[in-house]
Coordinates of C-alpha atoms and ligand atoms in Angstrom, one line a residue:
M446 CA 1.8 -22.2 28.3
A447 CA -0.2 -23.8 25.5
V448 CA 0.0 -22.0 22.1
L449 CA -3.7 -21.8 21.7
E450 CA -4.5 -20.6 25.2
Q451 CA -6.4 -17.3 25.3
L452 CA -3.9 -14.6 26.3
T453 CA -4.6 -11.4 28.1
S454 CA -3.4 -8.2 26.3
Q455 CA -0.5 -7.9 28.7
Q456 CA 0.6 -11.5 28.1
A457 CA 0.4 -11.1 24.4
I458 CA 2.4 -7.9 24.4
E459 CA 5.1 -9.3 26.8
L460 CA 5.5 -12.4 24.6
E461 CA 6.0 -10.3 21.4
N462 CA 8.4 -8.0 23.3
K463 CA 10.4 -10.9 24.7
Y464 CA 10.6 -13.3 21.7
G465 CA 10.0 -11.1 18.7
S466 CA 12.7 -9.1 16.9
N467 CA 11.9 -5.6 17.9
T468 CA 11.2 -4.1 14.4
Y469 CA 7.8 -2.4 15.1
H470 CA 6.4 0.0 17.7
P471 CA 2.7 -1.2 17.8
L472 CA -0.1 0.7 19.3
P473 CA -0.9 -1.2 22.5
V474 CA -4.0 -3.1 21.5
V475 CA -4.2 -6.8 21.0
L476 CA -6.6 -7.9 18.3
S477 CA -8.1 -11.4 18.1
K478 CA -11.0 -11.1 15.6
G479 CA -12.1 -9.1 12.6
E480 CA -15.2 -8.7 10.5
G481 CA -15.9 -6.1 7.9
V482 CA -14.9 -2.7 9.2
Y483 CA -14.5 -3.9 12.8
V484 CA -11.8 -5.6 14.8
W485 CA -12.1 -6.9 18.4
D486 CA -9.4 -7.1 21.1
V487 CA -8.8 -10.1 23.4
D488 CA -11.2 -8.6 25.9
G489 CA -14.0 -8.4 23.4
K490 CA -13.9 -4.6 22.9
R491 CA -14.8 -3.6 19.4
Y492 CA -13.0 -1.0 17.3
Y493 CA -13.4 0.6 13.9
D494 CA -10.2 -0.3 12.0
F495 CA -8.8 2.9 10.4
L496 CA -5.5 1.3 9.1
S497 CA -6.9 -1.7 7.3
A498 CA -3.5 -3.4 7.6
Y499 CA -1.9 -0.6 5.6
S500 CA -4.7 -0.9 3.0
A501 CA -4.4 -4.7 2.6
V502 CA -7.9 -5.2 4.0
N503 CA -9.8 -2.9 1.6
Q504 CA -12.5 -5.6 1.2
G505 CA -13.0 -5.7 5.0
H506 CA -11.8 -8.3 7.5
C507 CA -12.5 -11.9 6.8
H508 CA -14.7 -11.2 3.8
P509 CA -16.9 -14.4 3.5
K510 CA -16.3 -14.7 -0.3
I511 CA -12.6 -14.5 0.0
I512 CA -12.4 -16.7 3.1
N513 CA -14.5 -19.3 1.3
A514 CA -12.2 -19.3 -1.7
L515 CA -9.3 -19.7 0.7
I516 CA -10.8 -22.6 2.5
E517 CA -12.1 -24.4 -0.6
Q518 CA -8.7 -24.1 -2.3
A519 CA -6.8 -25.0 0.9
K520 CA -8.7 -28.3 1.0
T521 CA -7.8 -29.1 -2.6
I522 CA -4.1 -28.1 -3.3
T523 CA -2.1 -25.3 -1.9
L524 CA 1.4 -25.4 -3.5
T525 CA 2.8 -27.0 -6.6
S526 CA 5.8 -24.8 -7.2
R527 CA 6.3 -23.5 -10.7
A528 CA 8.2 -26.7 -11.6
F529 CA 4.7 -27.9 -12.7
Y530 CA 1.6 -26.2 -14.0
N531 CA -1.4 -25.9 -11.7
D532 CA -5.0 -25.4 -12.7
K533 CA -5.6 -22.1 -11.0
L534 CA -2.6 -19.9 -11.9
G535 CA -3.5 -19.4 -15.6
L536 CA -7.1 -18.6 -14.7
Y537 CA -5.8 -16.0 -12.2
E538 CA -3.3 -14.5 -14.7
K539 CA -6.0 -14.2 -17.4
F540 CA -8.6 -12.7 -15.0
T541 CA -6.1 -10.2 -13.5
C542 CA -4.6 -9.1 -16.9
E543 CA -8.1 -8.4 -18.2
Y544 CA -9.1 -6.7 -15.0
F545 CA -6.3 -4.2 -15.2
G546 CA -5.8 -4.2 -18.9
F547 CA -2.3 -5.7 -19.3
D548 CA -0.9 -8.6 -21.4
K549 CA 1.1 -10.4 -18.7
L550 CA 1.4 -10.9 -15.0
L551 CA 4.4 -11.9 -12.9
P552 CA 3.2 -13.4 -9.6
M553 CA 5.0 -12.8 -6.3
N554 CA 4.1 -12.8 -2.6
S555 CA 5.0 -9.7 -0.7
G556 CA 4.9 -6.1 -1.9
A557 CA 8.7 -5.6 -1.6
E558 CA 9.2 -8.7 -3.7
A559 CA 7.0 -7.4 -6.5
V560 CA 8.9 -4.1 -6.4
E561 CA 12.2 -6.0 -6.7
A562 CA 10.7 -8.0 -9.6
A563 CA 9.6 -4.8 -11.3
L564 CA 13.1 -3.4 -11.0
K565 CA 14.6 -6.5 -12.6
V566 CA 12.1 -6.3 -15.4
C567 CA 12.9 -2.7 -15.9
R568 CA 16.7 -3.2 -15.9
K569 CA 16.5 -6.1 -18.3
W570 CA 14.3 -4.0 -20.7
T571 CA 16.7 -1.1 -20.4
Y572 CA 19.6 -3.3 -21.7
E573 CA 17.8 -5.6 -24.1
V574 CA 15.3 -3.2 -25.7
K575 CA 16.5 0.3 -25.0
G576 CA 20.1 -0.7 -25.6
V577 CA 21.9 0.8 -22.6
P578 CA 25.4 -0.5 -22.1
E579 CA 25.8 -3.3 -19.5
N580 CA 25.7 -2.2 -15.9
E581 CA 24.9 1.4 -16.7
A582 CA 21.1 1.3 -16.3
K583 CA 19.6 3.9 -14.0
I584 CA 16.1 4.1 -12.4
I585 CA 14.7 7.4 -11.1
V586 CA 13.0 7.3 -7.7
C587 CA 11.5 10.0 -5.5
N588 CA 12.5 11.5 -2.2
N589 CA 10.5 10.1 0.8
N590 CA 9.5 7.0 -1.2
F591 CA 8.4 3.8 0.5
H592 CA 8.7 0.7 -1.6
G593 CA 9.5 -2.0 1.0
R594 CA 12.3 -3.3 3.1
T595 CA 14.7 -5.3 1.1
T596 CA 18.4 -4.3 0.8
T597 CA 18.1 -2.9 -2.7
I598 CA 14.9 -1.0 -1.9
V599 CA 16.2 0.6 1.3
S600 CA 19.3 1.6 -0.7
F601 CA 17.2 4.2 -2.4
S602 CA 15.2 5.2 0.7
S603 CA 15.7 8.7 2.0
D604 CA 14.6 7.6 5.5
S605 CA 17.6 7.1 7.7
T606 CA 15.8 4.8 10.1
S607 CA 15.1 2.5 7.1
N608 CA 18.7 2.3 5.7
K609 CA 21.2 3.4 8.3
N610 CA 23.8 0.6 8.8
F611 CA 22.3 -1.5 6.1
G612 CA 24.9 -0.5 3.5
P613 CA 26.7 -0.9 1.2
Y614 CA 23.9 0.3 -0.9
S615 CA 22.8 -0.9 -4.4
D616 CA 23.8 1.4 -7.2
G617 CA 21.8 2.6 -10.2
F618 CA 19.2 4.8 -8.6
I619 CA 18.8 8.6 -9.0
C620 CA 16.6 10.3 -6.4
I621 CA 14.5 13.4 -7.3
E622 CA 12.0 15.4 -5.4
Y623 CA 8.4 14.0 -5.5
D624 CA 6.0 16.0 -7.5
N625 CA 8.8 17.9 -9.3
L626 CA 8.5 17.7 -13.1
E627 CA 11.4 20.0 -13.8
Q628 CA 13.8 17.8 -11.9
L629 CA 12.3 14.7 -13.6
E630 CA 12.9 16.3 -17.0
Q631 CA 16.4 17.5 -16.0
V632 CA 17.5 14.0 -15.0
L633 CA 15.9 12.4 -18.1
K634 CA 17.6 14.9 -20.4
S635 CA 21.0 14.5 -18.9
N636 CA 21.0 10.7 -18.4
P637 CA 20.4 8.6 -21.6
N638 CA 20.9 5.5 -19.4
V639 CA 17.7 6.0 -17.5
G640 CA 15.3 3.1 -18.1
G641 CA 12.6 3.6 -15.5
F642 CA 10.8 6.1 -13.2
L643 CA 9.5 4.3 -10.1
V644 CA 6.8 6.3 -8.3
E645 CA 3.9 6.1 -5.8
P646 CA 0.8 7.9 -7.3
I647 CA 0.3 9.1 -3.7
Q648 CA 3.0 8.7 -1.1
G649 CA 1.2 6.7 1.6
E650 CA 3.9 5.9 4.1
A651 CA 5.5 9.3 3.9
G652 CA 2.2 10.8 5.2
V653 CA -0.4 10.6 2.3
Y654 CA 1.2 13.2 0.0
V655 CA -1.0 13.8 -3.0
P656 CA 1.0 15.2 -5.9
S657 CA -0.2 18.3 -7.8
E658 CA -3.0 17.7 -10.3
G659 CA -1.5 16.7 -13.7
F660 CA 1.8 15.5 -12.2
L661 CA 1.3 11.8 -13.0
A662 CA 0.0 12.5 -16.5
K663 CA 2.9 14.8 -17.3
A664 CA 5.5 12.5 -15.8
K665 CA 4.1 9.7 -17.9
A666 CA 4.4 11.9 -21.0
L667 CA 8.0 12.8 -20.2
C668 CA 8.8 9.1 -19.7
E669 CA 7.3 8.4 -23.1
A670 CA 9.3 11.2 -24.7
Y671 CA 12.6 9.8 -23.3
N672 CA 11.7 6.2 -23.9
V673 CA 11.6 5.4 -20.1
L674 CA 9.3 3.0 -18.4
F675 CA 6.7 4.6 -16.0
I676 CA 6.5 2.2 -13.1
A677 CA 3.6 2.7 -10.7
D678 CA 3.9 1.3 -7.2
E679 CA 0.1 0.9 -6.4
I680 CA 0.6 -1.5 -3.6
Q681 CA -1.1 0.9 -1.2
T682 CA -3.0 3.2 -3.5
G683 CA -4.4 0.6 -5.9
I684 CA -7.5 -1.7 -5.8
A685 CA -10.1 1.0 -5.1
R686 CA -8.4 2.7 -2.1
T687 CA -8.4 6.2 -3.6
G688 CA -11.8 6.1 -5.3
K689 CA -10.7 4.6 -8.6
L690 CA -9.5 1.1 -9.3
L691 CA -6.0 2.5 -9.5
A692 CA -4.8 5.9 -8.3
V693 CA -3.3 6.6 -11.8
D694 CA -6.8 6.3 -13.2
H695 CA -7.5 9.7 -11.8
E696 CA -5.3 11.1 -14.5
N697 CA -6.0 8.4 -17.1
V698 CA -2.4 7.2 -17.0
K699 CA -1.5 3.7 -18.1
P700 CA 1.8 2.6 -16.4
D701 CA 4.3 0.6 -18.4
I702 CA 4.7 -1.5 -15.3
L703 CA 2.1 -1.8 -12.5
I704 CA 3.0 -3.2 -9.1
L705 CA 0.2 -4.5 -6.9
G706 CA 0.1 -6.2 -3.5
K707 CA -1.7 -5.7 -0.2
A708 CA -5.5 -5.7 -1.1
L709 CA -4.8 -8.0 -4.1
S710 CA -5.7 -10.7 -1.6
G711 CA -8.0 -8.7 0.6
G712 CA -5.6 -9.4 3.5
A713 CA -6.2 -13.2 3.5
Y714 CA -2.8 -14.2 2.1
P715 CA 0.4 -12.6 0.9
V716 CA -0.2 -12.0 -2.9
S717 CA 1.6 -9.5 -5.1
A718 CA 2.0 -9.0 -8.8
V719 CA 3.8 -7.1 -11.5
L720 CA 1.8 -6.4 -14.7
A721 CA 3.1 -5.2 -18.0
N722 CA 2.5 -5.6 -21.7
N723 CA 4.3 -8.0 -24.0
N724 CA 6.8 -5.4 -25.3
V725 CA 8.2 -5.1 -21.7
M726 CA 7.5 -8.5 -20.1
K727 CA 9.0 -10.4 -23.0
V728 CA 12.4 -9.8 -21.6
M729 CA 11.6 -12.3 -18.8
T730 CA 12.5 -15.8 -19.8
P731 CA 12.8 -19.2 -17.9
G732 CA 15.3 -18.9 -15.1
T733 CA 15.4 -15.1 -15.0
H734 CA 13.1 -14.8 -12.0
G735 CA 11.0 -17.0 -9.7
S736 CA 9.6 -17.7 -6.3
T737 CA 8.7 -21.0 -4.7
F738 CA 5.4 -19.6 -3.4
G739 CA 4.8 -17.1 -6.2
G740 CA 1.8 -18.1 -8.3
N741 CA 0.6 -20.9 -6.0
P742 CA -3.0 -22.0 -6.5
L743 CA -4.1 -20.8 -3.0
A744 CA -2.9 -17.3 -3.8
A745 CA -4.5 -17.5 -7.2
A746 CA -7.9 -18.5 -5.9
V747 CA -7.8 -15.9 -3.1
A748 CA -6.8 -13.1 -5.4
I749 CA -9.6 -13.8 -8.0
A750 CA -12.2 -13.7 -5.2
A751 CA -10.6 -10.5 -3.7
L752 CA -10.8 -8.7 -7.1
E753 CA -14.3 -9.9 -7.7
V754 CA -15.4 -8.4 -4.3
V755 CA -14.0 -5.0 -5.3
E756 CA -16.2 -5.0 -8.5
D757 CA -19.3 -6.7 -7.0
E758 CA -19.5 -4.3 -4.1
Q759 CA -18.4 -1.2 -6.1
L760 CA -15.7 -0.4 -3.6
A761 CA -14.0 2.3 -5.7
E762 CA -17.3 4.2 -6.0
N763 CA -17.9 3.8 -2.3
A764 CA -14.4 5.0 -1.4
A765 CA -14.9 8.1 -3.7
T766 CA -18.2 9.0 -2.0
L767 CA -17.2 8.4 1.6
G768 CA -13.8 10.1 1.0
E769 CA -15.5 13.3 0.0
I770 CA -17.7 13.2 3.2
F771 CA -14.7 12.4 5.4
R772 CA -12.6 15.4 4.1
S773 CA -15.5 17.9 4.1
E774 CA -16.6 17.0 7.6
L775 CA -13.0 17.0 8.9
N776 CA -12.4 20.3 7.2
K777 CA -15.4 21.8 9.0
Y778 CA -13.9 20.8 12.3
I779 CA -10.4 21.8 11.4
K780 CA -11.5 25.4 10.8
T781 CA -12.1 25.7 14.5
S782 CA -9.3 23.4 15.7
S783 CA -6.0 24.2 17.3
V784 CA -5.0 20.5 17.3
A785 CA -5.6 19.4 13.7
T786 CA -4.3 21.7 10.9
L787 CA -5.0 19.9 7.7
V788 CA -6.8 16.9 6.1
R789 CA -5.6 15.6 2.7
G790 CA -6.0 12.5 0.6
K791 CA -8.1 10.8 -2.1
G792 CA -10.9 8.4 -1.7
L793 CA -10.5 6.6 1.6
L794 CA -6.7 7.2 1.8
N795 CA -6.5 10.3 4.0
A796 CA -4.3 11.9 6.6
V797 CA -4.7 14.5 9.2
V798 CA -1.8 16.7 10.2
I799 CA -1.5 17.4 13.9
N800 CA -0.3 20.8 15.2
D801 CA 2.9 19.5 16.7
T802 CA 6.6 19.1 15.7
E803 CA 7.6 16.0 13.7
D804 CA 9.1 14.4 16.8
G805 CA 6.3 15.4 19.1
D806 CA 4.0 12.9 20.7
T807 CA 0.6 14.5 20.3
A808 CA -0.3 12.3 17.3
W809 CA 0.6 9.1 19.3
K810 CA -1.4 10.3 22.3
I811 CA -4.4 11.1 20.0
C812 CA -4.2 7.5 18.6
L813 CA -4.2 6.1 22.2
A814 CA -7.3 8.2 22.9
L815 CA -8.9 7.1 19.6
R816 CA -8.3 3.6 20.7
D817 CA -10.0 4.2 24.0
N818 CA -12.9 5.7 22.1
G819 CA -13.3 2.6 19.8
L820 CA -11.3 3.5 16.7
I821 CA -7.7 2.4 15.8
A822 CA -5.3 4.4 13.6
K823 CA -1.6 5.1 13.7
P824 CA 0.7 8.0 13.1
T825 CA 2.7 7.6 9.9
H826 CA 5.5 10.1 10.5
G827 CA 5.4 11.9 13.9
N828 CA 2.6 14.4 13.5
I829 CA 0.6 12.8 10.7
I830 CA -2.3 10.4 11.4
R831 CA -3.4 8.2 8.5
F832 CA -7.1 7.3 8.2
A833 CA -7.8 4.4 5.9
P834 CA -10.8 2.2 6.9
P835 CA -11.9 -0.8 4.9
L836 CA -13.8 0.2 1.8
V837 CA -16.9 -1.8 2.8
M838 CA -17.8 0.9 5.3
N839 CA -21.3 2.5 4.9
K840 CA -22.2 6.1 5.3
E841 CA -23.8 5.7 8.8
Q842 CA -20.6 4.0 10.1
L843 CA -18.4 6.7 8.6
L844 CA -20.4 9.5 10.3
D845 CA -20.1 7.6 13.5
C846 CA -16.3 7.4 13.0
I847 CA -16.1 11.1 12.1
D848 CA -17.9 11.8 15.4
I849 CA -15.4 9.7 17.3
I850 CA -12.5 11.3 15.6
T851 CA -13.6 14.9 16.1
R852 CA -14.7 14.2 19.7
T853 CA -11.3 12.7 20.4
F854 CA -9.4 15.7 18.8
K855 CA -11.5 18.0 21.0
Q856 CA -10.1 16.3 24.1
F857 CA -6.7 17.8 23.0
E858 CA -7.9 21.3 22.4
E859 CA -6.4 23.9 24.8
Ligands
PLP1227 C1 3.4 -1.7 1.8 C2 4.1 -1.1 0.6 C3 5.2 -1.8 0.0 C4 5.8 -3.1 0.6 O1 4.9 -4.1 0.7 P1 5.2 -5.4 1.7 O2 4.1 -6.4 1.4 O3 5.2 -4.8 3.1 O4 6.6 -5.8 1.3 C5 5.7 -1.3 -1.1 N1 5.2 -0.1 -1.7 C6 4.2 0.5 -1.1 C7 3.7 1.8 -1.8 C8 3.6 0.1 0.1 O5 2.7 0.8 0.6

């Protein structure tokens, strides 16, 4: 079978099942093309994409400006390694630092790698600036967090599927309840060796949990009071997804360390970054961190284009406007529904809670029916469906999608 032969859905699924490590449980739909808010399967059927590759495709599939930057740079030079300078990295670092308001950027590839890099920056700062004794540094994390899949990161996951039998776990993390300021203060007060608080401004993977208003601002103030770095993992919530450039912008919080990934490339290439000011990033010196592909010129060119699209097309404003419509229309339906009980979220990062137990299969079945009706989405945790379309959607398309979603839910009403 030739690699470039056009497969049927069944063939593609069988190949993945037979030859791929079985780490995912995909919705059965085989995609072969994407443009803007749409994707197509191998039979040419069109769908609205309501996952956006976990918010990596905020700028829409195959955005022409991003793809053009990718192609032009790919024809010129793709990888130099950091053993030499290249003529794109510095431009990208300057552009991105100014864009988000930080002094310095540490370039990586995947989200998990950027989180790992941020943890290293934080620990080094904790010893070298805060003065905590060697090997005693602690970082506070939250229950039900999702920060990626590396061994250190899963060590402080509370999800047993993520970390069972991946021990022994890394030390140095203290887990508190999400959205609980008293616990945060308690831990800060009793642990002088804490150097950082790692938090998602909205817990996306956990099921789009939005913390109480004021939580982020008050948590940041507590971190300041105890000389602790506030580390925002905005890999999913950042880059216009929640209706502001960053989700922390809703509370005018400036993180000490900002972690970006996913939409930093608009889904065209793996690009992630850690941003911080000089007082923190100064601890990183030659040899203390690195990555062969991190900061490559292809990534740099793609990321600049991806961030320009966010500004040019005012994607944050659009996400804010459409998000309000999405939640208010869904709420009207939910009032009369026995299937959906709740919609929550910010901007175009939303979730609907399905009236079922956490291990029930109603949400999965609804996602299959949504697929049949031309819209693809996926349950996050059992009975929660996340709805996160590309931010280039227009109002007419959104209303069409709301119609599909409510019609599909109605198929499940008693
Ligand atoms: C997706 C995600 C990550 C991990 O990113 P990868 O690119 O999959 O490694 C980390 N944190 C958050 C909040 C995420 O949503």
